[in-house]
């Protein structure tokens, strides 16, 4: 297995508490505290890669469900979307689906994004069950790539 990318469970893991006004991204059992991710990026505590996403190309490769149309007038395209490496080498948008949809509708060619690598996500799990499941999922994916 690629030990450089293999994740290990921290026995002292403490979930990232989700306060009543904070945003959570639910991806099945994987639930991240989006508000805390944004706060840590903006404060410089979390150093992430920046990338321009080609909007039309992104939509050719990704399926996206419906968005809340009532929210669309409030969507600001100047705010970067957040991509997360859910499995090694594969990124998903975990914050910014409305921005992506609005950019597509308005024929915006590129949108800014922040990219979090898999290991950077660990501190933002809101529960231990999801945290442990993610590490197992991640490591199993790495094993499959070697077969």
Short mmCIF file of C-alpha atoms in Angstrom, two decimals:
data_model
loop_
_atom_site.label_atom_id
_atom_site.label_comp_id
_atom_site.label_asym_id
_atom_site.label_seq_id
_atom_site.Cartn_x
_atom_site.Cartn_y
_atom_site.Cartn_z
CA UNK A 1 0.00 0.00 0.00
CA UNK A 2 1.12 3.55 -0.64
CA UNK A 3 2.09 4.42 2.94
CA UNK A 4 2.55 8.10 2.08
CA UNK A 5 -1.20 8.37 1.43
CA UNK A 6 -2.38 5.77 3.94
CA UNK A 7 -4.41 7.34 6.76
CA UNK A 8 -4.27 6.22 10.40
CA UNK A 9 -6.93 6.58 13.06
CA UNK A 10 -6.01 9.02 15.80
CA UNK A 11 -7.09 7.38 19.08
CA UNK A 12 -7.50 10.89 20.53
CA UNK A 13 -9.80 12.09 17.73
CA UNK A 14 -12.21 14.81 18.83
CA UNK A 15 -15.14 15.54 16.49
CA UNK A 16 -15.45 19.04 15.08
CA UNK A 17 -18.48 20.28 16.97
CA UNK A 18 -21.28 21.60 14.78
CA UNK A 19 -22.89 24.64 16.40
CA UNK A 20 -26.48 25.56 15.64
CA UNK A 21 -25.58 28.23 13.06
CA UNK A 22 -22.83 26.28 11.28
CA UNK A 23 -23.12 24.56 7.92
CA UNK A 24 -22.57 20.85 7.52
CA UNK A 25 -21.90 18.99 4.30
CA UNK A 26 -23.47 15.53 4.44
CA UNK A 27 -22.03 12.97 2.04
CA UNK A 28 -23.62 9.79 3.33
CA UNK A 29 -21.83 8.94 6.54
CA UNK A 30 -19.12 11.54 5.86
CA UNK A 31 -20.25 14.82 7.42
CA UNK A 32 -17.92 17.82 7.43
CA UNK A 33 -18.18 21.14 9.27
CA UNK A 34 -18.07 23.51 6.29
CA UNK A 35 -18.26 26.63 8.44
CA UNK A 36 -15.11 25.66 10.32
CA UNK A 37 -13.28 24.76 7.09
CA UNK A 38 -14.05 28.20 5.67
CA UNK A 39 -13.06 29.90 8.92
CA UNK A 40 -9.72 28.07 9.03
CA UNK A 41 -8.95 28.81 5.37
CA UNK A 42 -9.74 32.50 5.83
CA UNK A 43 -7.65 32.74 9.02
CA UNK A 44 -4.69 30.96 7.40
CA UNK A 45 -4.85 28.05 9.87
CA UNK A 46 -5.70 25.69 6.99
CA UNK A 47 -3.42 26.00 3.96
CA UNK A 48 -5.10 24.73 0.81
CA UNK A 49 -4.38 24.64 -2.88
CA UNK A 50 -6.31 27.06 -5.07
CA UNK A 51 -7.62 26.06 -8.48
CA UNK A 52 -9.73 27.59 -11.22
CA UNK A 53 -12.53 25.24 -12.25
CA UNK A 54 -13.64 25.30 -15.86
CA UNK A 55 -17.39 25.32 -15.21
CA UNK A 56 -18.62 23.75 -18.46
CA UNK A 57 -15.94 21.04 -18.33
CA UNK A 58 -16.83 20.28 -14.73
CA UNK A 59 -20.48 19.77 -15.64
CA UNK A 60 -19.50 17.38 -18.45
CA UNK A 61 -17.93 15.08 -15.85
CA UNK A 62 -20.20 15.60 -12.84
CA UNK A 63 -23.85 15.14 -12.22
CA UNK A 64 -25.61 17.67 -10.07
CA UNK A 65 -29.06 17.48 -8.58
CA UNK A 66 -31.53 20.25 -8.09
CA UNK A 67 -30.70 23.39 -6.18
CA UNK A 68 -32.92 25.58 -4.03
CA UNK A 69 -34.10 28.15 -6.56
CA UNK A 70 -35.17 30.55 -3.81
CA UNK A 71 -31.52 30.80 -2.73
CA UNK A 72 -30.12 31.49 -6.22
CA UNK A 73 -30.54 35.32 -6.16
CA UNK A 74 -28.33 35.43 -3.04
CA UNK A 75 -25.52 33.33 -4.53
CA UNK A 76 -22.21 35.20 -4.91
CA UNK A 77 -19.94 33.86 -7.63
CA UNK A 78 -16.96 35.70 -6.13
CA UNK A 79 -16.83 33.26 -3.21
CA UNK A 80 -14.66 30.18 -3.99
CA UNK A 81 -16.22 26.74 -3.96
CA UNK A 82 -14.60 24.03 -1.87
CA UNK A 83 -13.38 20.77 -3.37
CA UNK A 84 -12.48 17.81 -1.17
CA UNK A 85 -10.46 14.73 -2.01
CA UNK A 86 -12.97 12.07 -0.95
CA UNK A 87 -10.83 9.29 -2.37
CA UNK A 88 -7.20 9.58 -3.37
CA UNK A 89 -6.93 11.65 -6.54
CA UNK A 90 -10.68 12.36 -6.86
CA UNK A 91 -12.22 15.65 -5.77
CA UNK A 92 -15.86 16.55 -5.12
CA UNK A 93 -17.41 19.89 -4.42
CA UNK A 94 -18.52 19.97 -0.80
CA UNK A 95 -19.47 23.64 -0.73
CA UNK A 96 -20.66 25.69 -3.68
CA UNK A 97 -23.21 23.68 -5.66
CA UNK A 98 -25.42 26.77 -6.04
CA UNK A 99 -22.40 28.78 -7.23
CA UNK A 100 -21.54 26.15 -9.82
CA UNK A 101 -25.12 26.05 -11.12
CA UNK A 102 -25.35 29.85 -11.25
CA UNK A 103 -21.98 30.08 -13.02
CA UNK A 104 -23.21 27.61 -15.63
CA UNK A 105 -26.46 29.51 -16.15
CA UNK A 106 -24.62 32.82 -16.50
CA UNK A 107 -21.98 31.37 -18.86
CA UNK A 108 -19.15 32.09 -16.44
CA UNK A 109 -16.16 30.19 -17.77
CA UNK A 110 -14.15 29.76 -14.55
CA UNK A 111 -14.85 29.78 -10.85
CA UNK A 112 -12.30 29.88 -8.02
CA UNK A 113 -11.99 26.93 -5.70
CA UNK A 114 -10.12 25.73 -2.66
CA UNK A 115 -8.91 22.12 -2.75
CA UNK A 116 -8.59 20.10 0.44
CA UNK A 117 -6.54 16.93 0.33
CA UNK A 118 -8.00 13.86 2.04
CA UNK A 119 -5.84 14.11 5.17
CA UNK A 120 -6.87 17.76 5.62
CA UNK A 121 -10.51 16.71 6.00
CA UNK A 122 -9.92 14.65 9.13
CA UNK A 123 -10.14 17.57 11.57
CA UNK A 124 -13.54 18.59 10.20
CA UNK A 125 -15.58 15.42 10.71
CA UNK A 126 -18.48 16.12 13.03
CA UNK A 127 -18.67 12.57 14.40
CA UNK A 128 -16.32 9.69 15.08
CA UNK A 129 -18.32 7.15 13.09
CA UNK A 130 -17.88 9.13 9.87
CA UNK A 131 -14.23 9.84 10.68
CA UNK A 132 -13.44 6.14 11.11
CA UNK A 133 -15.48 5.16 8.05
CA UNK A 134 -13.62 7.71 5.92
CA UNK A 135 -10.22 6.37 6.94
CA UNK A 136 -11.32 2.83 6.10
CA UNK A 137 -12.81 3.94 2.78
CA UNK A 138 -9.69 5.93 1.90
CA UNK A 139 -7.28 3.11 2.73
CA UNK A 140 -9.42 0.51 0.92
CA UNK A 141 -9.40 2.73 -2.17
CA UNK A 142 -5.60 2.89 -2.04
CA UNK A 143 -5.39 -0.90 -1.77
CA UNK A 144 -7.68 -1.31 -4.80
CA UNK A 145 -5.42 0.95 -6.86
CA UNK A 146 -2.50 -1.38 -6.25
CA UNK A 147 -4.33 -4.52 -7.41
#
